JSON list of C-alpha atoms in Angstrom, two decimals:
[
{"chain": "A", "resi": 1, "resn": "UNK", "atom": "CA", "xyz": [-0.08, 0.23, 0.27]},
{"chain": "A", "resi": 2, "resn": "UNK", "atom": "CA", "xyz": [1.14, 3.38, -0.70]},
{"chain": "A", "resi": 3, "resn": "UNK", "atom": "CA", "xyz": [-0.39, 5.38, 1.99]},
{"chain": "A", "resi": 4, "resn": "UNK", "atom": "CA", "xyz": [-3.86, 5.93, 3.69]},
{"chain": "A", "resi": 5, "resn": "UNK", "atom": "CA", "xyz": [-6.60, 8.20, 3.38]},
{"chain": "A", "resi": 6, "resn": "UNK", "atom": "CA", "xyz": [-9.58, 8.76, 5.45]},
{"chain": "A", "resi": 7, "resn": "UNK", "atom": "CA", "xyz": [-13.23, 9.73, 4.50]},
{"chain": "A", "resi": 8, "resn": "UNK", "atom": "CA", "xyz": [-14.21, 12.49, 6.46]},
{"chain": "A", "resi": 9, "resn": "UNK", "atom": "CA", "xyz": [-17.34, 11.58, 8.71]},
{"chain": "A", "resi": 10, "resn": "UNK", "atom": "CA", "xyz": [-18.81, 15.05, 8.46]},
{"chain": "A", "resi": 11, "resn": "UNK", "atom": "CA", "xyz": [-18.11, 14.67, 4.72]},
{"chain": "A", "resi": 12, "resn": "UNK", "atom": "CA", "xyz": [-19.93, 11.36, 4.63]},
{"chain": "A", "resi": 13, "resn": "UNK", "atom": "CA", "xyz": [-22.80, 12.57, 6.61]},
{"chain": "A", "resi": 14, "resn": "UNK", "atom": "CA", "xyz": [-24.10, 15.09, 3.92]},
{"chain": "A", "resi": 15, "resn": "UNK", "atom": "CA", "xyz": [-25.12, 11.94, 1.88]},
{"chain": "A", "resi": 16, "resn": "UNK", "atom": "CA", "xyz": [-28.44, 12.90, 2.93]},
{"chain": "A", "resi": 17, "resn": "UNK", "atom": "CA", "xyz": [-28.27, 16.82, 2.26]},
{"chain": "A", "resi": 18, "resn": "UNK", "atom": "CA", "xyz": [-30.56, 16.30, -0.62]},
{"chain": "A", "resi": 19, "resn": "UNK", "atom": "CA", "xyz": [-33.27, 15.07, 1.33]},
{"chain": "A", "resi": 20, "resn": "UNK", "atom": "CA", "xyz": [-34.58, 15.92, 4.79]},
{"chain": "A", "resi": 21, "resn": "UNK", "atom": "CA", "xyz": [-36.09, 12.17, 4.95]},
{"chain": "A", "resi": 22, "resn": "UNK", "atom": "CA", "xyz": [-33.32, 10.40, 6.08]},
{"chain": "A", "resi": 23, "resn": "UNK", "atom": "CA", "xyz": [-35.22, 7.02, 4.82]},
{"chain": "A", "resi": 24, "resn": "UNK", "atom": "CA", "xyz": [-34.81, 8.05, 1.38]},
{"chain": "A", "resi": 25, "resn": "UNK", "atom": "CA", "xyz": [-32.30, 5.78, 0.40]},
{"chain": "A", "resi": 26, "resn": "UNK", "atom": "CA", "xyz": [-31.71, 7.10, -2.94]},
{"chain": "A", "resi": 27, "resn": "UNK", "atom": "CA", "xyz": [-29.83, 9.79, -1.38]},
{"chain": "A", "resi": 28, "resn": "UNK", "atom": "CA", "xyz": [-27.33, 7.33, 0.13]},
{"chain": "A", "resi": 29, "resn": "UNK", "atom": "CA", "xyz": [-26.60, 5.56, -2.97]},
{"chain": "A", "resi": 30, "resn": "UNK", "atom": "CA", "xyz": [-28.75, 2.52, -2.67]},
{"chain": "A", "resi": 31, "resn": "UNK", "atom": "CA", "xyz": [-31.63, 1.03, -4.86]},
{"chain": "A", "resi": 32, "resn": "UNK", "atom": "CA", "xyz": [-34.56, -0.88, -3.42]},
{"chain": "A", "resi": 33, "resn": "UNK", "atom": "CA", "xyz": [-35.61, -3.95, -5.27]},
{"chain": "A", "resi": 34, "resn": "UNK", "atom": "CA", "xyz": [-38.96, -5.26, -5.13]},
{"chain": "A", "resi": 35, "resn": "UNK", "atom": "CA", "xyz": [-38.13, -6.93, -1.56]},
{"chain": "A", "resi": 36, "resn": "UNK", "atom": "CA", "xyz": [-37.15, -3.75, -0.18]},
{"chain": "A", "resi": 37, "resn": "UNK", "atom": "CA", "xyz": [-33.61, -4.64, 0.44]},
{"chain": "A", "resi": 38, "resn": "UNK", "atom": "CA", "xyz": [-30.83, -2.40, -0.43]},
{"chain": "A", "resi": 39, "resn": "UNK", "atom": "CA", "xyz": [-29.06, -3.27, -3.88]},
{"chain": "A", "resi": 40, "resn": "UNK", "atom": "CA", "xyz": [-25.53, -1.48, -5.19]},
{"chain": "A", "resi": 41, "resn": "UNK", "atom": "CA", "xyz": [-26.57, 0.08, -8.61]},
{"chain": "A", "resi": 42, "resn": "UNK", "atom": "CA", "xyz": [-24.46, -1.69, -11.79]},
{"chain": "A", "resi": 43, "resn": "UNK", "atom": "CA", "xyz": [-27.03, -0.91, -14.63]},
{"chain": "A", "resi": 44, "resn": "UNK", "atom": "CA", "xyz": [-27.82, -4.19, -15.02]},
{"chain": "A", "resi": 45, "resn": "UNK", "atom": "CA", "xyz": [-31.29, -5.11, -16.81]},
{"chain": "A", "resi": 46, "resn": "UNK", "atom": "CA", "xyz": [-34.02, -4.50, -14.54]},
{"chain": "A", "resi": 47, "resn": "UNK", "atom": "CA", "xyz": [-31.61, -2.70, -11.93]},
{"chain": "A", "resi": 48, "resn": "UNK", "atom": "CA", "xyz": [-31.62, 1.23, -12.46]},
{"chain": "A", "resi": 49, "resn": "UNK", "atom": "CA", "xyz": [-28.10, 2.39, -12.19]},
{"chain": "A", "resi": 50, "resn": "UNK", "atom": "CA", "xyz": [-27.59, 4.55, -8.64]},
{"chain": "A", "resi": 51, "resn": "UNK", "atom": "CA", "xyz": [-26.05, 8.16, -8.48]},
{"chain": "A", "resi": 52, "resn": "UNK", "atom": "CA", "xyz": [-23.48, 7.47, -6.15]},
{"chain": "A", "resi": 53, "resn": "UNK", "atom": "CA", "xyz": [-22.40, 10.84, -3.82]},
{"chain": "A", "resi": 54, "resn": "UNK", "atom": "CA", "xyz": [-18.75, 11.92, -4.40]},
{"chain": "A", "resi": 55, "resn": "UNK", "atom": "CA", "xyz": [-18.11, 10.77, -1.30]},
{"chain": "A", "resi": 56, "resn": "UNK", "atom": "CA", "xyz": [-19.04, 7.41, -2.42]},
{"chain": "A", "resi": 57, "resn": "UNK", "atom": "CA", "xyz": [-17.53, 7.25, -5.38]},
{"chain": "A", "resi": 58, "resn": "UNK", "atom": "CA", "xyz": [-14.33, 8.24, -3.68]},
{"chain": "A", "resi": 59, "resn": "UNK", "atom": "CA", "xyz": [-14.58, 5.12, -1.35]},
{"chain": "A", "resi": 60, "resn": "UNK", "atom": "CA", "xyz": [-15.39, 2.74, -4.47]},
{"chain": "A", "resi": 61, "resn": "UNK", "atom": "CA", "xyz": [-13.11, 3.98, -6.96]},
{"chain": "A", "resi": 62, "resn": "UNK", "atom": "CA", "xyz": [-9.93, 4.64, -4.68]},
{"chain": "A", "resi": 63, "resn": "UNK", "atom": "CA", "xyz": [-7.01, 2.27, -5.47]},
{"chain": "A", "resi": 64, "resn": "UNK", "atom": "CA", "xyz": [-3.29, 1.85, -4.14]},
{"chain": "A", "resi": 65, "resn": "UNK", "atom": "CA", "xyz": [-3.92, 3.13, -0.71]},
{"chain": "A", "resi": 66, "resn": "UNK", "atom": "CA", "xyz": [-5.36, 2.12, 2.93]},
{"chain": "A", "resi": 67, "resn": "UNK", "atom": "CA", "xyz": [-8.80, 3.61, 3.20]},
{"chain": "A", "resi": 68, "resn": "UNK", "atom": "CA", "xyz": [-10.81, 4.26, 6.55]},
{"chain": "A", "resi": 69, "resn": "UNK", "atom": "CA", "xyz": [-14.74, 5.47, 6.35]},
{"chain": "A", "resi": 70, "resn": "UNK", "atom": "CA", "xyz": [-16.56, 5.97, 9.29]},
{"chain": "A", "resi": 71, "resn": "UNK", "atom": "CA", "xyz": [-20.07, 6.63, 8.76]},
{"chain": "A", "resi": 72, "resn": "UNK", "atom": "CA", "xyz": [-23.87, 6.09, 10.66]},
{"chain": "A", "resi": 73, "resn": "UNK", "atom": "CA", "xyz": [-25.77, 3.38, 10.54]},
{"chain": "A", "resi": 74, "resn": "UNK", "atom": "CA", "xyz": [-28.00, 3.45, 7.67]},
{"chain": "A", "resi": 75, "resn": "UNK", "atom": "CA", "xyz": [-25.76, 5.52, 5.33]},
{"chain": "A", "resi": 76, "resn": "UNK", "atom": "CA", "xyz": [-25.10, 2.93, 2.73]},
{"chain": "A", "resi": 77, "resn": "UNK", "atom": "CA", "xyz": [-21.34, 1.67, 3.97]},
{"chain": "A", "resi": 78, "resn": "UNK", "atom": "CA", "xyz": [-22.58, -1.78, 2.99]},
{"chain": "A", "resi": 79, "resn": "UNK", "atom": "CA", "xyz": [-24.04, -0.94, -0.43]},
{"chain": "A", "resi": 80, "resn": "UNK", "atom": "CA", "xyz": [-20.73, 0.80, -1.32]},
{"chain": "A", "resi": 81, "resn": "UNK", "atom": "CA", "xyz": [-18.17, -2.19, 0.02]},
{"chain": "A", "resi": 82, "resn": "UNK", "atom": "CA", "xyz": [-20.47, -4.29, -2.25]},
{"chain": "A", "resi": 83, "resn": "UNK", "atom": "CA", "xyz": [-19.89, -2.14, -5.11]},
{"chain": "A", "resi": 84, "resn": "UNK", "atom": "CA", "xyz": [-16.35, -1.57, -4.43]},
{"chain": "A", "resi": 85, "resn": "UNK", "atom": "CA", "xyz": [-15.64, -5.32, -4.16]},
{"chain": "A", "resi": 86, "resn": "UNK", "atom": "CA", "xyz": [-17.56, -5.68, -7.45]},
{"chain": "A", "resi": 87, "resn": "UNK", "atom": "CA", "xyz": [-15.49, -3.56, -9.44]},
{"chain": "A", "resi": 88, "resn": "UNK", "atom": "CA", "xyz": [-12.39, -4.96, -7.94]},
{"chain": "A", "resi": 89, "resn": "UNK", "atom": "CA", "xyz": [-13.36, -8.62, -9.65]},
{"chain": "A", "resi": 90, "resn": "UNK", "atom": "CA", "xyz": [-15.16, -7.53, -12.94]},
{"chain": "A", "resi": 91, "resn": "UNK", "atom": "CA", "xyz": [-13.00, -4.01, -13.73]},
{"chain": "A", "resi": 92, "resn": "UNK", "atom": "CA", "xyz": [-9.35, -3.52, -15.38]},
{"chain": "A", "resi": 93, "resn": "UNK", "atom": "CA", "xyz": [-7.38, -6.09, -17.88]},
{"chain": "A", "resi": 94, "resn": "UNK", "atom": "CA", "xyz": [-6.73, -8.37, -14.84]},
{"chain": "A", "resi": 95, "resn": "UNK", "atom": "CA", "xyz": [-9.76, -8.41, -12.44]},
{"chain": "A", "resi": 96, "resn": "UNK", "atom": "CA", "xyz": [-9.30, -9.78, -9.04]},
{"chain": "A", "resi": 97, "resn": "UNK", "atom": "CA", "xyz": [-10.83, -13.58, -8.10]},
{"chain": "A", "resi": 98, "resn": "UNK", "atom": "CA", "xyz": [-13.50, -12.95, -5.06]},
{"chain": "A", "resi": 99, "resn": "UNK", "atom": "CA", "xyz": [-11.30, -15.67, -2.72]},
{"chain": "A", "resi": 100, "resn": "UNK", "atom": "CA", "xyz": [-8.35, -13.66, -3.15]},
{"chain": "A", "resi": 101, "resn": "UNK", "atom": "CA", "xyz": [-10.33, -11.10, -0.97]},
{"chain": "A", "resi": 102, "resn": "UNK", "atom": "CA", "xyz": [-10.75, -11.25, 2.79]},
{"chain": "A", "resi": 103, "resn": "UNK", "atom": "CA", "xyz": [-14.18, -9.19, 3.90]},
{"chain": "A", "resi": 104, "resn": "UNK", "atom": "CA", "xyz": [-14.71, -9.18, 7.54]},
{"chain": "A", "resi": 105, "resn": "UNK", "atom": "CA", "xyz": [-17.48, -8.12, 9.69]},
{"chain": "A", "resi": 106, "resn": "UNK", "atom": "CA", "xyz": [-18.78, -8.34, 12.95]},
{"chain": "A", "resi": 107, "resn": "UNK", "atom": "CA", "xyz": [-21.87, -10.65, 12.97]},
{"chain": "A", "resi": 108, "resn": "UNK", "atom": "CA", "xyz": [-22.77, -13.82, 10.99]},
{"chain": "A", "resi": 109, "resn": "UNK", "atom": "CA", "xyz": [-25.87, -12.29, 9.77]},
{"chain": "A", "resi": 110, "resn": "UNK", "atom": "CA", "xyz": [-24.29, -9.23, 8.56]},
{"chain": "A", "resi": 111, "resn": "UNK", "atom": "CA", "xyz": [-21.35, -11.64, 6.75]},
{"chain": "A", "resi": 112, "resn": "UNK", "atom": "CA", "xyz": [-24.38, -13.77, 5.14]},
{"chain": "A", "resi": 113, "resn": "UNK", "atom": "CA", "xyz": [-26.10, -10.66, 3.97]},
{"chain": "A", "resi": 114, "resn": "UNK", "atom": "CA", "xyz": [-22.65, -9.53, 2.12]},
{"chain": "A", "resi": 115, "resn": "UNK", "atom": "CA", "xyz": [-22.19, -12.62, 0.39]},
{"chain": "A", "resi": 116, "resn": "UNK", "atom": "CA", "xyz": [-25.92, -12.82, -0.44]},
{"chain": "A", "resi": 117, "resn": "UNK", "atom": "CA", "xyz": [-25.50, -9.13, -2.11]},
{"chain": "A", "resi": 118, "resn": "UNK", "atom": "CA", "xyz": [-21.86, -9.89, -3.92]},
{"chain": "A", "resi": 119, "resn": "UNK", "atom": "CA", "xyz": [-23.76, -12.98, -5.20]},
{"chain": "A", "resi": 120, "resn": "UNK", "atom": "CA", "xyz": [-26.50, -11.21, -6.69]},
{"chain": "A", "resi": 121, "resn": "UNK", "atom": "CA", "xyz": [-24.70, -8.48, -7.97]},
{"chain": "A", "resi": 122, "resn": "UNK", "atom": "CA", "xyz": [-22.18, -11.13, -9.51]},
{"chain": "A", "resi": 123, "resn": "UNK", "atom": "CA", "xyz": [-25.52, -12.84, -11.25]},
{"chain": "A", "resi": 124, "resn": "UNK", "atom": "CA", "xyz": [-26.80, -9.48, -12.44]},
{"chain": "A", "resi": 125, "resn": "UNK", "atom": "CA", "xyz": [-23.53, -8.78, -14.29]},
{"chain": "A", "resi": 126, "resn": "UNK", "atom": "CA", "xyz": [-23.62, -12.09, -15.81]},
{"chain": "A", "resi": 127, "resn": "UNK", "atom": "CA", "xyz": [-26.93, -11.47, -17.09]},
{"chain": "A", "resi": 128, "resn": "UNK", "atom": "CA", "xyz": [-25.25, -8.60, -19.02]},
{"chain": "A", "resi": 129, "resn": "UNK", "atom": "CA", "xyz": [-22.43, -10.82, -19.97]},
{"chain": "A", "resi": 130, "resn": "UNK", "atom": "CA", "xyz": [-23.12, -14.25, -20.20]},
{"chain": "A", "resi": 131, "resn": "UNK", "atom": "CA", "xyz": [-20.29, -15.56, -21.77]},
{"chain": "A", "resi": 132, "resn": "UNK", "atom": "CA", "xyz": [-18.23, -13.83, -19.05]},
{"chain": "A", "resi": 133, "resn": "UNK", "atom": "CA", "xyz": [-15.76, -16.74, -17.88]},
{"chain": "A", "resi": 134, "resn": "UNK", "atom": "CA", "xyz": [-14.08, -14.80, -15.26]},
{"chain": "A", "resi": 135, "resn": "UNK", "atom": "CA", "xyz": [-17.80, -13.61, -13.75]},
{"chain": "A", "resi": 136, "resn": "UNK", "atom": "CA", "xyz": [-19.23, -17.68, -14.00]},
{"chain": "A", "resi": 137, "resn": "UNK", "atom": "CA", "xyz": [-15.72, -18.32, -12.11]},
{"chain": "A", "resi": 138, "resn": "UNK", "atom": "CA", "xyz": [-16.64, -15.40, -9.36]},
{"chain": "A", "resi": 139, "resn": "UNK", "atom": "CA", "xyz": [-20.21, -17.02, -9.38]},
{"chain": "A", "resi": 140, "resn": "UNK", "atom": "CA", "xyz": [-18.70, -20.26, -8.22]},
{"chain": "A", "resi": 141, "resn": "UNK", "atom": "CA", "xyz": [-15.77, -18.81, -5.93]},
{"chain": "A", "resi": 142, "resn": "UNK", "atom": "CA", "xyz": [-18.34, -16.62, -3.98]},
{"chain": "A", "resi": 143, "resn": "UNK", "atom": "CA", "xyz": [-19.69, -19.27, -2.13]},
{"chain": "A", "resi": 144, "resn": "UNK", "atom": "CA", "xyz": [-15.91, -20.22, -0.53]},
{"chain": "A", "resi": 145, "resn": "UNK", "atom": "CA", "xyz": [-14.82, -16.52, -0.61]},
{"chain": "A", "resi": 146, "resn": "UNK", "atom": "CA", "xyz": [-13.73, -15.56, 2.90]},
{"chain": "A", "resi": 147, "resn": "UNK", "atom": "CA", "xyz": [-16.42, -13.31, 3.67]},
{"chain": "A", "resi": 148, "resn": "UNK", "atom": "CA", "xyz": [-16.81, -14.12, 7.53]},
{"chain": "A", "resi": 149, "resn": "UNK", "atom": "CA", "xyz": [-16.75, -12.42, 10.86]},
{"chain": "A", "resi": 150, "resn": "UNK", "atom": "CA", "xyz": [-13.70, -11.43, 12.52]},
{"chain": "A", "resi": 151, "resn": "UNK", "atom": "CA", "xyz": [-13.77, -14.44, 15.32]},
{"chain": "A", "resi": 152, "resn": "UNK", "atom": "CA", "xyz": [-14.48, -16.91, 12.34]},
{"chain": "A", "resi": 153, "resn": "UNK", "atom": "CA", "xyz": [-11.35, -15.54, 10.30]},
{"chain": "A", "resi": 154, "resn": "UNK", "atom": "CA", "xyz": [-9.07, -16.11, 13.73]},
{"chain": "A", "resi": 155, "resn": "UNK", "atom": "CA", "xyz": [-10.66, -19.60, 14.06]},
{"chain": "A", "resi": 156, "resn": "UNK", "atom": "CA", "xyz": [-9.94, -20.84, 10.60]},
{"chain": "A", "resi": 157, "resn": "UNK", "atom": "CA", "xyz": [-6.41, -19.50, 10.72]},
{"chain": "A", "resi": 158, "resn": "UNK", "atom": "CA", "xyz": [-5.72, -21.21, 13.94]},
{"chain": "A", "resi": 159, "resn": "UNK", "atom": "CA", "xyz": [-7.40, -24.66, 12.85]},
{"chain": "A", "resi": 160, "resn": "UNK", "atom": "CA", "xyz": [-5.21, -24.33, 9.53]},
{"chain": "A", "resi": 161, "resn": "UNK", "atom": "CA", "xyz": [-1.80, -23.36, 11.25]},
{"chain": "A", "resi": 162, "resn": "UNK", "atom": "CA", "xyz": [-2.09, -25.39, 14.57]},
{"chain": "A", "resi": 163, "resn": "UNK", "atom": "CA", "xyz": [1.12, -26.72, 14.05]},
{"chain": "A", "resi": 164, "resn": "UNK", "atom": "CA", "xyz": [3.03, -23.92, 13.96]},
{"chain": "A", "resi": 165, "resn": "UNK", "atom": "CA", "xyz": [1.26, -22.32, 17.68]},
{"chain": "A", "resi": 166, "resn": "UNK", "atom": "CA", "xyz": [1.97, -26.03, 18.96]},
{"chain": "A", "resi": 167, "resn": "UNK", "atom": "CA", "xyz": [-2.16, -26.80, 19.70]},
{"chain": "A", "resi": 168, "resn": "UNK", "atom": "CA", "xyz": [-3.66, -29.77, 19.63]},
{"chain": "A", "resi": 169, "resn": "UNK", "atom": "CA", "xyz": [-5.61, -30.16, 16.33]},
{"chain": "A", "resi": 170, "resn": "UNK", "atom": "CA", "xyz": [-8.75, -31.21, 18.08]},
{"chain": "A", "resi": 171, "resn": "UNK", "atom": "CA", "xyz": [-9.03, -28.09, 20.28]},
{"chain": "A", "resi": 172, "resn": "UNK", "atom": "CA", "xyz": [-12.84, -26.65, 20.26]},
{"chain": "A", "resi": 173, "resn": "UNK", "atom": "CA", "xyz": [-14.33, -23.12, 21.42]},
{"chain": "A", "resi": 174, "resn": "UNK", "atom": "CA", "xyz": [-15.34, -23.28, 25.32]},
{"chain": "A", "resi": 175, "resn": "UNK", "atom": "CA", "xyz": [-19.09, -22.49, 26.16]},
{"chain": "A", "resi": 176, "resn": "UNK", "atom": "CA", "xyz": [-19.68, -19.51, 28.50]},
{"chain": "A", "resi": 177, "resn": "UNK", "atom": "CA", "xyz": [-19.79, -22.07, 31.69]},
{"chain": "A", "resi": 178, "resn": "UNK", "atom": "CA", "xyz": [-16.77, -23.28, 30.87]},
{"chain": "A", "resi": 179, "resn": "UNK", "atom": "CA", "xyz": [-14.83, -19.80, 29.91]},
{"chain": "A", "resi": 180, "resn": "UNK", "atom": "CA", "xyz": [-16.37, -18.53, 33.24]},
{"chain": "A", "resi": 181, "resn": "UNK", "atom": "CA", "xyz": [-14.57, -21.58, 35.61]},
{"chain": "A", "resi": 182, "resn": "UNK", "atom": "CA", "xyz": [-11.42, -21.44, 33.16]},
{"chain": "A", "resi": 183, "resn": "UNK", "atom": "CA", "xyz": [-11.23, -17.24, 34.34]},
{"chain": "A", "resi": 184, "resn": "UNK", "atom": "CA", "xyz": [-11.81, -17.95, 38.12]},
{"chain": "A", "resi": 185, "resn": "UNK", "atom": "CA", "xyz": [-9.18, -20.86, 37.94]},
{"chain": "A", "resi": 186, "resn": "UNK", "atom": "CA", "xyz": [-6.96, -18.62, 36.54]},
{"chain": "A", "resi": 187, "resn": "UNK", "atom": "CA", "xyz": [-7.29, -15.56, 38.67]},
{"chain": "A", "resi": 188, "resn": "UNK", "atom": "CA", "xyz": [-7.26, -17.55, 42.03]},
{"chain": "A", "resi": 189, "resn": "UNK", "atom": "CA", "xyz": [-3.89, -18.87, 40.85]},
{"chain": "A", "resi": 190, "resn": "UNK", "atom": "CA", "xyz": [-2.81, -15.90, 40.15]},
{"chain": "A", "resi": 191, "resn": "UNK", "atom": "CA", "xyz": [-3.69, -14.25, 43.56]},
{"chain": "A", "resi": 192, "resn": "UNK", "atom": "CA", "xyz": [-2.45, -17.32, 45.27]},
{"chain": "A", "resi": 193, "resn": "UNK", "atom": "CA", "xyz": [1.19, -16.53, 43.50]},
{"chain": "A", "resi": 194, "resn": "UNK", "atom": "CA", "xyz": [1.07, -12.93, 44.44]},
{"chain": "A", "resi": 195, "resn": "UNK", "atom": "CA", "xyz": [-0.13, -14.05, 47.78]},
{"chain": "A", "resi": 196, "resn": "UNK", "atom": "CA", "xyz": [2.93, -16.25, 48.56]},
{"chain": "A", "resi": 197, "resn": "UNK", "atom": "CA", "xyz": [5.43, -13.85, 46.91]},
{"chain": "A", "resi": 198, "resn": "UNK", "atom": "CA", "xyz": [3.94, -10.88, 48.59]},
{"chain": "A", "resi": 199, "resn": "UNK", "atom": "CA", "xyz": [5.56, -7.36, 47.60]},
{"chain": "A", "resi": 200, "resn": "UNK", "atom": "CA", "xyz": [4.43, -4.15, 48.45]},
{"chain": "A", "resi": 201, "resn": "UNK", "atom": "CA", "xyz": [2.92, -3.17, 45.13]},
{"chain": "A", "resi": 202, "resn": "UNK", "atom": "CA", "xyz": [0.97, -6.14, 45.49]},
{"chain": "A", "resi": 203, "resn": "UNK", "atom": "CA", "xyz": [-0.23, -5.15, 49.24]},
{"chain": "A", "resi": 204, "resn": "UNK", "atom": "CA", "xyz": [-1.10, -1.61, 48.04]},
{"chain": "A", "resi": 205, "resn": "UNK", "atom": "CA", "xyz": [-3.25, -2.92, 45.37]},
{"chain": "A", "resi": 206, "resn": "UNK", "atom": "CA", "xyz": [-5.47, -5.38, 47.70]},
{"chain": "A", "resi": 207, "resn": "UNK", "atom": "CA", "xyz": [-5.79, -2.86, 50.26]},
{"chain": "A", "resi": 208, "resn": "UNK", "atom": "CA", "xyz": [-6.93, -0.21, 47.85]},
{"chain": "A", "resi": 209, "resn": "UNK", "atom": "CA", "xyz": [-9.37, -2.66, 46.03]},
{"chain": "A", "resi": 210, "resn": "UNK", "atom": "CA", "xyz": [-10.23, -5.28, 48.12]},
{"chain": "A", "resi": 211, "resn": "UNK", "atom": "CA", "xyz": [-13.99, -5.52, 49.36]},
{"chain": "A", "resi": 212, "resn": "UNK", "atom": "CA", "xyz": [-13.52, -7.89, 52.64]}
]
């Protein structure tokens, strides 16, 4: 990467400046389909093109730099990200393969929605150019692309490289009850070790924060 760029949140907030109705998603670059789901515009048959704002276009078209976008909920971040991904895998002499991208979000529902939107956008592109071999490949790869949550990505990384971390390959994620017991056990051992070794700093800490 050649540098960093940040989209000013105050500037992004002006996405709705053309309308006082914050529910009017046309002002944030989202095209409503027949089911009320926001879709990035791409000019496909039956899908009117969305007029992106200058700030959204900057996010979509910026290349060769780290990019930080800060915007309020409902301002069109997902639609913009989908459009950026679609352009990366469809435009230029050597478009990317979707499985070469890492797209992370916070919830399984958000990851599933992102995958669905990208898949739908690829299908619409294929309707325009059904003989496009690259798009045909993307339509297959999108089901295996790394569009996932941060937790799932980290778990997959550990499972694929457990040998480098000296972990038992049969490791699993503990449930909340197990994790609580482990935390209590670790804390108990830690306190016992400090009580045994003593030390003025620990004594001061206990006298300051102990409740009994």
